[in-house]
PDB file of C-alpha atoms and ligand atoms in Angstrom:
ATOM      1  CA  THR A 416       0.000   0.000   0.000  1.00  0.00           C
ATOM      2  CA  SER A 417       1.017   3.643  -0.327  1.00  0.00           C
ATOM      3  CA  VAL A 418       1.916   4.069   3.325  1.00  0.00           C
ATOM      4  CA  ASP A 419       3.925   0.803   3.417  1.00  0.00           C
ATOM      5  CA  LYS A 420       5.890   2.064   0.453  1.00  0.00           C
ATOM      6  CA  ILE A 421       6.509   5.445   2.087  1.00  0.00           C
ATOM      7  CA  LYS A 422       7.804   3.738   5.218  1.00  0.00           C
ATOM      8  CA  ALA A 423      10.052   1.434   3.182  1.00  0.00           C
ATOM      9  CA  ASN A 424      11.456   4.398   1.258  1.00  0.00           C
ATOM     10  CA  GLY A 425      12.032   6.425   4.408  1.00  0.00           C
ATOM     11  CA  PHE A 426      10.467   9.531   2.912  1.00  0.00           C
ATOM     12  CA  VAL A 427       7.113  10.971   1.900  1.00  0.00           C
ATOM     13  CA  THR A 428       6.857  13.312  -1.098  1.00  0.00           C
ATOM     14  CA  MET A 429       4.793  16.491  -0.936  1.00  0.00           C
ATOM     15  CA  SER A 430       4.290  18.742  -3.954  1.00  0.00           C
ATOM     16  CA  THR A 431       3.635  22.447  -3.738  1.00  0.00           C
ATOM     17  CA  ASN A 432       4.181  25.763  -5.508  1.00  0.00           C
ATOM     18  CA  ALA A 433       6.387  27.848  -3.222  1.00  0.00           C
ATOM     19  CA  GLU A 434       5.149  31.222  -4.482  1.00  0.00           C
ATOM     20  CA  PHE A 435       2.409  31.732  -1.952  1.00  0.00           C
ATOM     21  CA  GLU A 436       3.515  33.375   1.268  1.00  0.00           C
ATOM     22  CA  PRO A 437       2.702  32.577   4.067  1.00  0.00           C
ATOM     23  CA  PHE A 438       1.577  29.060   3.039  1.00  0.00           C
ATOM     24  CA  GLU A 439       4.714  28.153   1.070  1.00  0.00           C
ATOM     25  CA  TYR A 440       7.560  30.404   0.039  1.00  0.00           C
ATOM     26  CA  LYS A 441      11.323  30.563  -0.150  1.00  0.00           C
ATOM     27  CA  ASP A 442      13.346  31.938   2.686  1.00  0.00           C
ATOM     28  CA  GLY A 443      16.743  31.953   0.966  1.00  0.00           C
ATOM     29  CA  GLU A 444      17.175  28.382  -0.292  1.00  0.00           C
ATOM     30  CA  GLU A 445      14.723  26.935   2.160  1.00  0.00           C
ATOM     31  CA  ILE A 446      11.012  26.403   1.499  1.00  0.00           C
ATOM     32  CA  VAL A 447       8.972  27.400   4.546  1.00  0.00           C
ATOM     33  CA  GLY A 448       5.381  28.211   5.494  1.00  0.00           C
ATOM     34  CA  ILE A 449       2.178  26.979   7.106  1.00  0.00           C
ATOM     35  CA  ASP A 450       1.793  24.068   4.657  1.00  0.00           C
ATOM     36  CA  ILE A 451       5.412  23.028   5.220  1.00  0.00           C
ATOM     37  CA  ASP A 452       4.897  22.908   8.991  1.00  0.00           C
ATOM     38  CA  ILE A 453       1.746  20.794   8.495  1.00  0.00           C
ATOM     39  CA  SER A 454       3.584  18.531   6.030  1.00  0.00           C
ATOM     40  CA  ASN A 455       6.421  18.016   8.479  1.00  0.00           C
ATOM     41  CA  LYS A 456       3.871  16.823  11.025  1.00  0.00           C
ATOM     42  CA  ILE A 457       2.546  14.337   8.467  1.00  0.00           C
ATOM     43  CA  ALA A 458       6.068  13.049   7.793  1.00  0.00           C
ATOM     44  CA  GLU A 459       6.721  12.841  11.528  1.00  0.00           C
ATOM     45  CA  LYS A 460       3.527  10.848  12.042  1.00  0.00           C
ATOM     46  CA  LEU A 461       4.617   8.391   9.331  1.00  0.00           C
ATOM     47  CA  GLY A 462       8.104   8.260  10.856  1.00  0.00           C
ATOM     48  CA  VAL A 463       9.832   9.365   7.654  1.00  0.00           C
ATOM     49  CA  LYS A 464      11.560  12.385   6.094  1.00  0.00           C
ATOM     50  CA  LEU A 465       9.701  15.006   4.062  1.00  0.00           C
ATOM     51  CA  LYS A 466      10.744  15.534   0.443  1.00  0.00           C
ATOM     52  CA  ILE A 467       9.331  18.630  -1.308  1.00  0.00           C
ATOM     53  CA  ASN A 468       8.670  19.014  -5.052  1.00  0.00           C
ATOM     54  CA  ASP A 469       8.324  22.689  -5.953  1.00  0.00           C
ATOM     55  CA  VAL A 470       6.404  22.911  -9.260  1.00  0.00           C
ATOM     56  CA  ALA A 471       4.016  25.238 -11.117  1.00  0.00           C
ATOM     57  CA  PHE A 472       0.639  25.501  -9.387  1.00  0.00           C
ATOM     58  CA  ASP A 473      -1.269  24.276 -12.441  1.00  0.00           C
ATOM     59  CA  SER A 474       0.712  21.024 -12.584  1.00  0.00           C
ATOM     60  CA  LEU A 475      -0.026  19.938  -9.006  1.00  0.00           C
ATOM     61  CA  THR A 476      -2.995  17.711  -9.809  1.00  0.00           C
ATOM     62  CA  THR A 477      -0.932  16.058 -12.577  1.00  0.00           C
ATOM     63  CA  GLU A 478       1.773  15.286  -9.998  1.00  0.00           C
ATOM     64  CA  LEU A 479      -0.837  13.324  -8.043  1.00  0.00           C
ATOM     65  CA  LYS A 480      -2.312  11.632 -11.093  1.00  0.00           C
ATOM     66  CA  THR A 481       1.047  10.455 -12.412  1.00  0.00           C
ATOM     67  CA  GLY A 482       2.207   9.079  -9.069  1.00  0.00           C
ATOM     68  CA  LYS A 483       5.013  11.629  -8.673  1.00  0.00           C
ATOM     69  CA  THR A 484       3.904  12.659  -5.230  1.00  0.00           C
ATOM     70  CA  ASN A 485       2.072  11.398  -2.152  1.00  0.00           C
ATOM     71  CA  PHE A 486       0.219  14.593  -1.327  1.00  0.00           C
ATOM     72  CA  VAL A 487      -0.200  18.243  -2.282  1.00  0.00           C
ATOM     73  CA  ALA A 488      -0.134  21.003   0.337  1.00  0.00           C
ATOM     74  CA  ALA A 489      -0.404  24.282  -1.538  1.00  0.00           C
ATOM     75  CA  GLY A 490      -3.114  26.478  -0.071  1.00  0.00           C
ATOM     76  CA  MET A 491      -5.265  24.539  -2.475  1.00  0.00           C
ATOM     77  CA  THR A 492      -8.979  25.220  -2.403  1.00  0.00           C
ATOM     78  CA  ALA A 493     -11.127  22.091  -2.128  1.00  0.00           C
ATOM     79  CA  ASP A 494     -12.933  22.942  -5.324  1.00  0.00           C
ATOM     80  CA  GLU A 495     -15.644  20.753  -6.889  1.00  0.00           C
ATOM     81  CA  ASP A 496     -13.895  20.553 -10.268  1.00  0.00           C
ATOM     82  CA  ARG A 497     -10.669  19.356  -8.699  1.00  0.00           C
ATOM     83  CA  LYS A 498     -12.549  16.638  -6.804  1.00  0.00           C
ATOM     84  CA  LYS A 499     -12.961  14.827 -10.123  1.00  0.00           C
ATOM     85  CA  ASN A 500      -9.202  14.275 -10.205  1.00  0.00           C
ATOM     86  CA  VAL A 501      -8.007  14.166  -6.602  1.00  0.00           C
ATOM     87  CA  ASP A 502      -9.289  13.424  -3.111  1.00  0.00           C
ATOM     88  CA  PHE A 503      -9.283  16.197  -0.518  1.00  0.00           C
ATOM     89  CA  SER A 504      -8.617  15.969   3.200  1.00  0.00           C
ATOM     90  CA  ASP A 505     -10.666  17.790   5.810  1.00  0.00           C
ATOM     91  CA  THR A 506     -10.257  21.523   5.362  1.00  0.00           C
ATOM     92  CA  TYR A 507      -7.789  23.518   7.475  1.00  0.00           C
ATOM     93  CA  PHE A 508      -8.149  27.177   6.460  1.00  0.00           C
ATOM     94  CA  ASP A 509     -10.947  29.538   5.368  1.00  0.00           C
ATOM     95  CA  ALA A 510     -10.016  31.860   2.538  1.00  0.00           C
ATOM     96  CA  SER A 511     -11.406  34.144  -0.132  1.00  0.00           C
ATOM     97  CA  GLN A 512     -10.173  35.941  -3.218  1.00  0.00           C
ATOM     98  CA  SER A 513      -9.093  39.533  -2.617  1.00  0.00           C
ATOM     99  CA  ILE A 514      -8.437  42.503  -4.851  1.00  0.00           C
ATOM    100  CA  ILE A 515      -5.129  44.391  -4.690  1.00  0.00           C
ATOM    101  CA  THR A 516      -4.842  47.752  -6.433  1.00  0.00           C
ATOM    102  CA  LEU A 517      -2.441  50.675  -6.495  1.00  0.00           C
ATOM    103  CA  LYS A 518      -3.101  53.338  -3.887  1.00  0.00           C
ATOM    104  CA  GLY A 519      -5.489  55.917  -5.293  1.00  0.00           C
ATOM    105  CA  SER A 520      -6.866  53.549  -7.944  1.00  0.00           C
ATOM    106  CA  PRO A 521     -10.508  54.148  -9.001  1.00  0.00           C
ATOM    107  CA  ILE A 522     -11.177  50.454  -8.274  1.00  0.00           C
ATOM    108  CA  LYS A 523     -12.889  50.373  -4.866  1.00  0.00           C
ATOM    109  CA  THR A 524     -15.176  47.315  -5.087  1.00  0.00           C
ATOM    110  CA  ARG A 525     -15.553  44.155  -7.151  1.00  0.00           C
ATOM    111  CA  ALA A 526     -18.008  45.980  -9.451  1.00  0.00           C
ATOM    112  CA  ASP A 527     -15.201  48.356 -10.432  1.00  0.00           C
ATOM    113  CA  LEU A 528     -13.255  45.425 -11.929  1.00  0.00           C
ATOM    114  CA  THR A 529     -15.651  45.504 -14.892  1.00  0.00           C
ATOM    115  CA  GLY A 530     -13.701  46.253 -18.049  1.00  0.00           C
ATOM    116  CA  LYS A 531     -10.350  46.201 -16.251  1.00  0.00           C
ATOM    117  CA  LYS A 532      -7.136  44.212 -16.823  1.00  0.00           C
ATOM    118  CA  VAL A 533      -6.638  41.846 -13.936  1.00  0.00           C
ATOM    119  CA  GLY A 534      -3.594  39.748 -13.018  1.00  0.00           C
ATOM    120  CA  VAL A 535      -4.023  36.268 -11.529  1.00  0.00           C
ATOM    121  CA  GLN A 536      -1.901  33.226 -10.751  1.00  0.00           C
ATOM    122  CA  GLN A 537      -2.356  30.670 -13.527  1.00  0.00           C
ATOM    123  CA  GLY A 538      -4.713  27.797 -12.708  1.00  0.00           C
ATOM    124  CA  THR A 539      -5.927  29.168  -9.383  1.00  0.00           C
ATOM    125  CA  THR A 540      -9.469  29.797  -8.232  1.00  0.00           C
ATOM    126  CA  GLY A 541      -8.730  33.518  -8.712  1.00  0.00           C
ATOM    127  CA  ASP A 542      -7.982  32.740 -12.362  1.00  0.00           C
ATOM    128  CA  THR A 543     -11.245  30.781 -12.714  1.00  0.00           C
ATOM    129  CA  TYR A 544     -13.218  33.573 -11.045  1.00  0.00           C
ATOM    130  CA  CYS A 545     -11.799  36.399 -13.171  1.00  0.00           C
ATOM    131  CA  THR A 546     -11.782  34.448 -16.413  1.00  0.00           C
ATOM    132  CA  ASP A 547     -15.354  33.451 -15.599  1.00  0.00           C
ATOM    133  CA  GLU A 548     -14.842  29.939 -16.934  1.00  0.00           C
ATOM    134  CA  LYS A 549     -18.135  28.868 -15.384  1.00  0.00           C
ATOM    135  CA  GLY A 550     -20.090  31.913 -16.536  1.00  0.00           C
ATOM    136  CA  THR A 551     -21.228  32.546 -12.958  1.00  0.00           C
ATOM    137  CA  SER A 552     -18.877  35.339 -11.826  1.00  0.00           C
ATOM    138  CA  ASP A 553     -20.344  38.673 -10.890  1.00  0.00           C
ATOM    139  CA  VAL A 554     -17.475  40.539 -12.523  1.00  0.00           C
ATOM    140  CA  LYS A 555     -16.790  40.949 -16.227  1.00  0.00           C
ATOM    141  CA  VAL A 556     -13.151  41.917 -16.541  1.00  0.00           C
ATOM    142  CA  ALA A 557     -11.735  43.065 -19.884  1.00  0.00           C
ATOM    143  CA  SER A 558      -8.896  40.551 -19.728  1.00  0.00           C
ATOM    144  CA  THR A 559      -6.940  38.361 -17.350  1.00  0.00           C
ATOM    145  CA  GLU A 560      -3.174  38.239 -17.425  1.00  0.00           C
ATOM    146  CA  ARG A 561      -1.969  34.875 -16.124  1.00  0.00           C
ATOM    147  CA  TYR A 562       1.286  34.624 -14.178  1.00  0.00           C
ATOM    148  CA  ASN A 563       3.185  31.649 -12.824  1.00  0.00           C
ATOM    149  CA  LYS A 564       4.116  33.670  -9.756  1.00  0.00           C
ATOM    150  CA  GLY A 565       1.915  36.068  -7.818  1.00  0.00           C
ATOM    151  CA  VAL A 566       4.953  38.269  -7.287  1.00  0.00           C
ATOM    152  CA  ASP A 567       5.216  38.854 -11.062  1.00  0.00           C
ATOM    153  CA  ALA A 568       1.573  39.989 -11.152  1.00  0.00           C
ATOM    154  CA  ILE A 569       2.350  42.439  -8.342  1.00  0.00           C
ATOM    155  CA  ALA A 570       5.355  43.744 -10.299  1.00  0.00           C
ATOM    156  CA  ASP A 571       3.140  44.400 -13.351  1.00  0.00           C
ATOM    157  CA  LEU A 572       0.551  46.130 -11.157  1.00  0.00           C
ATOM    158  CA  ILE A 573       3.238  48.433  -9.773  1.00  0.00           C
ATOM    159  CA  ASN A 574       4.593  49.238 -13.237  1.00  0.00           C
ATOM    160  CA  GLY A 575       1.098  49.949 -14.568  1.00  0.00           C
ATOM    161  CA  LYS A 576       0.633  47.015 -16.981  1.00  0.00           C
ATOM    162  CA  ILE A 577      -2.484  45.789 -15.186  1.00  0.00           C
ATOM    163  CA  ASP A 578      -5.175  47.487 -13.071  1.00  0.00           C
ATOM    164  CA  ALA A 579      -5.557  44.981 -10.233  1.00  0.00           C
ATOM    165  CA  VAL A 580      -4.418  41.605  -8.925  1.00  0.00           C
ATOM    166  CA  VAL A 581      -6.879  39.001  -7.665  1.00  0.00           C
ATOM    167  CA  ILE A 582      -5.310  36.526  -5.251  1.00  0.00           C
ATOM    168  CA  ASP A 583      -6.119  34.736  -1.984  1.00  0.00           C
ATOM    169  CA  ASP A 584      -6.595  37.064   1.001  1.00  0.00           C
ATOM    170  CA  PHE A 585      -3.692  35.977   3.229  1.00  0.00           C
ATOM    171  CA  PRO A 586      -1.041  36.162   0.455  1.00  0.00           C
ATOM    172  CA  ALA A 587      -2.639  39.480  -0.609  1.00  0.00           C
ATOM    173  CA  LYS A 588      -2.098  40.825   2.893  1.00  0.00           C
ATOM    174  CA  LYS A 589       1.572  39.769   2.739  1.00  0.00           C
ATOM    175  CA  PHE A 590       2.121  41.503  -0.621  1.00  0.00           C
ATOM    176  CA  VAL A 591       0.568  44.733   0.675  1.00  0.00           C
ATOM    177  CA  GLU A 592       2.645  44.596   3.867  1.00  0.00           C
ATOM    178  CA  LYS A 593       5.770  44.523   1.705  1.00  0.00           C
ATOM    179  CA  ASN A 594       4.689  47.518  -0.411  1.00  0.00           C
ATOM    180  CA  PRO A 595       2.617  49.616   2.013  1.00  0.00           C
ATOM    181  CA  ASP A 596       3.349  52.877   0.204  1.00  0.00           C
ATOM    182  CA  LYS A 597       2.138  51.564  -3.186  1.00  0.00           C
ATOM    183  CA  LEU A 598      -0.508  48.876  -2.680  1.00  0.00           C
ATOM    184  CA  VAL A 599      -3.877  48.461  -0.998  1.00  0.00           C
ATOM    185  CA  LYS A 600      -6.012  45.386  -0.407  1.00  0.00           C
ATOM    186  CA  LEU A 601      -9.737  46.047  -0.762  1.00  0.00           C
ATOM    187  CA  ASP A 602     -12.185  44.791   1.875  1.00  0.00           C
ATOM    188  CA  ASP A 603     -14.413  43.116  -0.711  1.00  0.00           C
ATOM    189  CA  ALA A 604     -14.144  39.286  -0.506  1.00  0.00           C
ATOM    190  CA  LEU A 605     -14.918  37.758  -3.899  1.00  0.00           C
ATOM    191  CA  THR A 606     -15.361  34.102  -2.993  1.00  0.00           C
ATOM    192  CA  VAL A 607     -15.756  31.683  -0.093  1.00  0.00           C
ATOM    193  CA  GLU A 608     -13.106  28.942  -0.173  1.00  0.00           C
ATOM    194  CA  LYS A 609     -11.557  26.351   2.102  1.00  0.00           C
ATOM    195  CA  TYR A 610      -8.064  24.914   1.811  1.00  0.00           C
ATOM    196  CA  ALA A 611      -7.427  21.186   2.001  1.00  0.00           C
ATOM    197  CA  ILE A 612      -4.595  18.750   1.336  1.00  0.00           C
ATOM    198  CA  ALA A 613      -4.963  16.704  -1.839  1.00  0.00           C
ATOM    199  CA  VAL A 614      -4.019  13.030  -2.215  1.00  0.00           C
ATOM    200  CA  PRO A 615      -4.180  10.693  -5.223  1.00  0.00           C
ATOM    201  CA  LYS A 616      -7.750   9.694  -6.008  1.00  0.00           C
ATOM    202  CA  GLY A 617      -8.655   6.518  -4.108  1.00  0.00           C
ATOM    203  CA  ASP A 618      -5.606   6.574  -1.792  1.00  0.00           C
ATOM    204  CA  THR A 619      -7.677   6.098   1.363  1.00  0.00           C
ATOM    205  CA  GLU A 620      -4.653   5.183   3.465  1.00  0.00           C
ATOM    206  CA  MET A 621      -2.789   8.402   2.697  1.00  0.00           C
ATOM    207  CA  LEU A 622      -6.012  10.361   3.169  1.00  0.00           C
ATOM    208  CA  LYS A 623      -6.483   8.863   6.626  1.00  0.00           C
ATOM    209  CA  ALA A 624      -2.886   9.654   7.629  1.00  0.00           C
ATOM    210  CA  VAL A 625      -3.395  13.286   6.579  1.00  0.00           C
ATOM    211  CA  ASN A 626      -6.785  13.623   8.282  1.00  0.00           C
ATOM    212  CA  ASP A 627      -5.453  12.098  11.510  1.00  0.00           C
ATOM    213  CA  VAL A 628      -2.678  14.692  11.636  1.00  0.00           C
ATOM    214  CA  LEU A 629      -5.035  17.569  10.801  1.00  0.00           C
ATOM    215  CA  SER A 630      -7.474  16.545  13.501  1.00  0.00           C
ATOM    216  CA  GLU A 631      -4.663  16.291  16.083  1.00  0.00           C
ATOM    217  CA  LEU A 632      -3.320  19.704  15.057  1.00  0.00           C
ATOM    218  CA  LYS A 633      -6.798  21.205  15.363  1.00  0.00           C
ATOM    219  CA  SER A 634      -7.720  19.697  18.719  1.00  0.00           C
ATOM    220  CA  SER A 635      -4.351  20.499  20.317  1.00  0.00           C
ATOM    221  CA  GLY A 636      -4.467  24.125  19.180  1.00  0.00           C
ATOM    222  CA  GLU A 637      -1.209  23.575  17.295  1.00  0.00           C
ATOM    223  CA  LEU A 638      -2.738  24.525  13.932  1.00  0.00           C
ATOM    224  CA  ASN A 639      -3.735  27.964  15.240  1.00  0.00           C
ATOM    225  CA  LYS A 640      -0.250  28.393  16.662  1.00  0.00           C
ATOM    226  CA  ILE A 641       1.317  27.622  13.286  1.00  0.00           C
ATOM    227  CA  ILE A 642      -1.004  30.088  11.525  1.00  0.00           C
ATOM    228  CA  ASP A 643      -0.345  32.814  14.112  1.00  0.00           C
ATOM    229  CA  LYS A 644       3.392  32.351  13.767  1.00  0.00           C
ATOM    230  CA  TYR A 645       3.175  33.194  10.044  1.00  0.00           C
ATOM    231  CA  LYS A 646       0.733  36.048  10.633  1.00  0.00           C
ATOM    232  CA  ALA A 647       3.423  37.746  12.643  1.00  0.00           C
ATOM    233  CA  ALA A 648       6.326  36.748  10.381  1.00  0.00           C
TER     234      ALA A 648
HETATM  235  N1  LIG B1502      -6.417  28.838  -3.243  1.00  0.00           N
HETATM  236  C1  LIG B1502      -6.136  29.053  -4.622  1.00  0.00           C
HETATM  237  C2  LIG B1502      -6.448  27.804  -5.408  1.00  0.00           C
HETATM  238  O1  LIG B1502      -6.577  26.758  -4.860  1.00  0.00           O
HETATM  239  C3  LIG B1502      -4.700  29.492  -4.878  1.00  0.00           C
HETATM  240  C4  LIG B1502      -3.638  28.570  -4.371  1.00  0.00           C
HETATM  241  C5  LIG B1502      -2.256  28.950  -4.836  1.00  0.00           C
HETATM  242  N2  LIG B1502      -1.250  28.193  -4.149  1.00  0.00           N
HETATM  243  C6  LIG B1502       0.070  28.234  -4.420  1.00  0.00           C
HETATM  244  N3  LIG B1502       0.852  27.514  -3.666  1.00  0.00           N
HETATM  245  N4  LIG B1502       0.540  28.933  -5.394  1.00  0.00           N
HETATM  246  O2  LIG B1502      -6.573  27.832  -6.606  1.00  0.00           O
END
């Protein structure tokens, strides 16, 4: 079984996209963040080392499908479409999509995104929302610019190539904290989302290992401690 194999190998593989502070990001050479702390607990529980694959966000479900990884911890929203391809753990964080603009921008609410050029991270729920793939979004943007890294979208916002960036609220807060003189995060929350860890479809053993760790982290208060640590960081 998957867990027997992990134990025999002495390591468990987790895939992520380390462009999403504070969930996963690079601190020098090292990948750190809330999801890394959770993943280390999963490795610890299995009695093995954690190996991290840092890949593009839109290839994470493929990593699971092709057997390249045991789980994905990437601030990933447990989204109905993704459930066709992967299994999700219990959720561990409530999130929403936020709007970042330049200070003094005429964009003050989601309605003001109409007709604007919006930057998103490729393959994310923010991308789906702005691109209106499902035809259900309440905004009609002029165009979406897709980036592999949120930080590149922020750079284009600052240099005036796009009018706004739509990204998850906690990473949005981190970007604004780094550029307080240039950027603002609007109060408007565009979506209601919950993050979960993804495992290969049908891998009930891995799913149970992940859910056991999440439930221990929740009941002990450790999960809140981890989140608070990165709020302050
Ligand atoms: N929550 C969003 C989604 O699931 C964005 C996640 C981006 N995560 C990352 N590690 N880049 O689509």
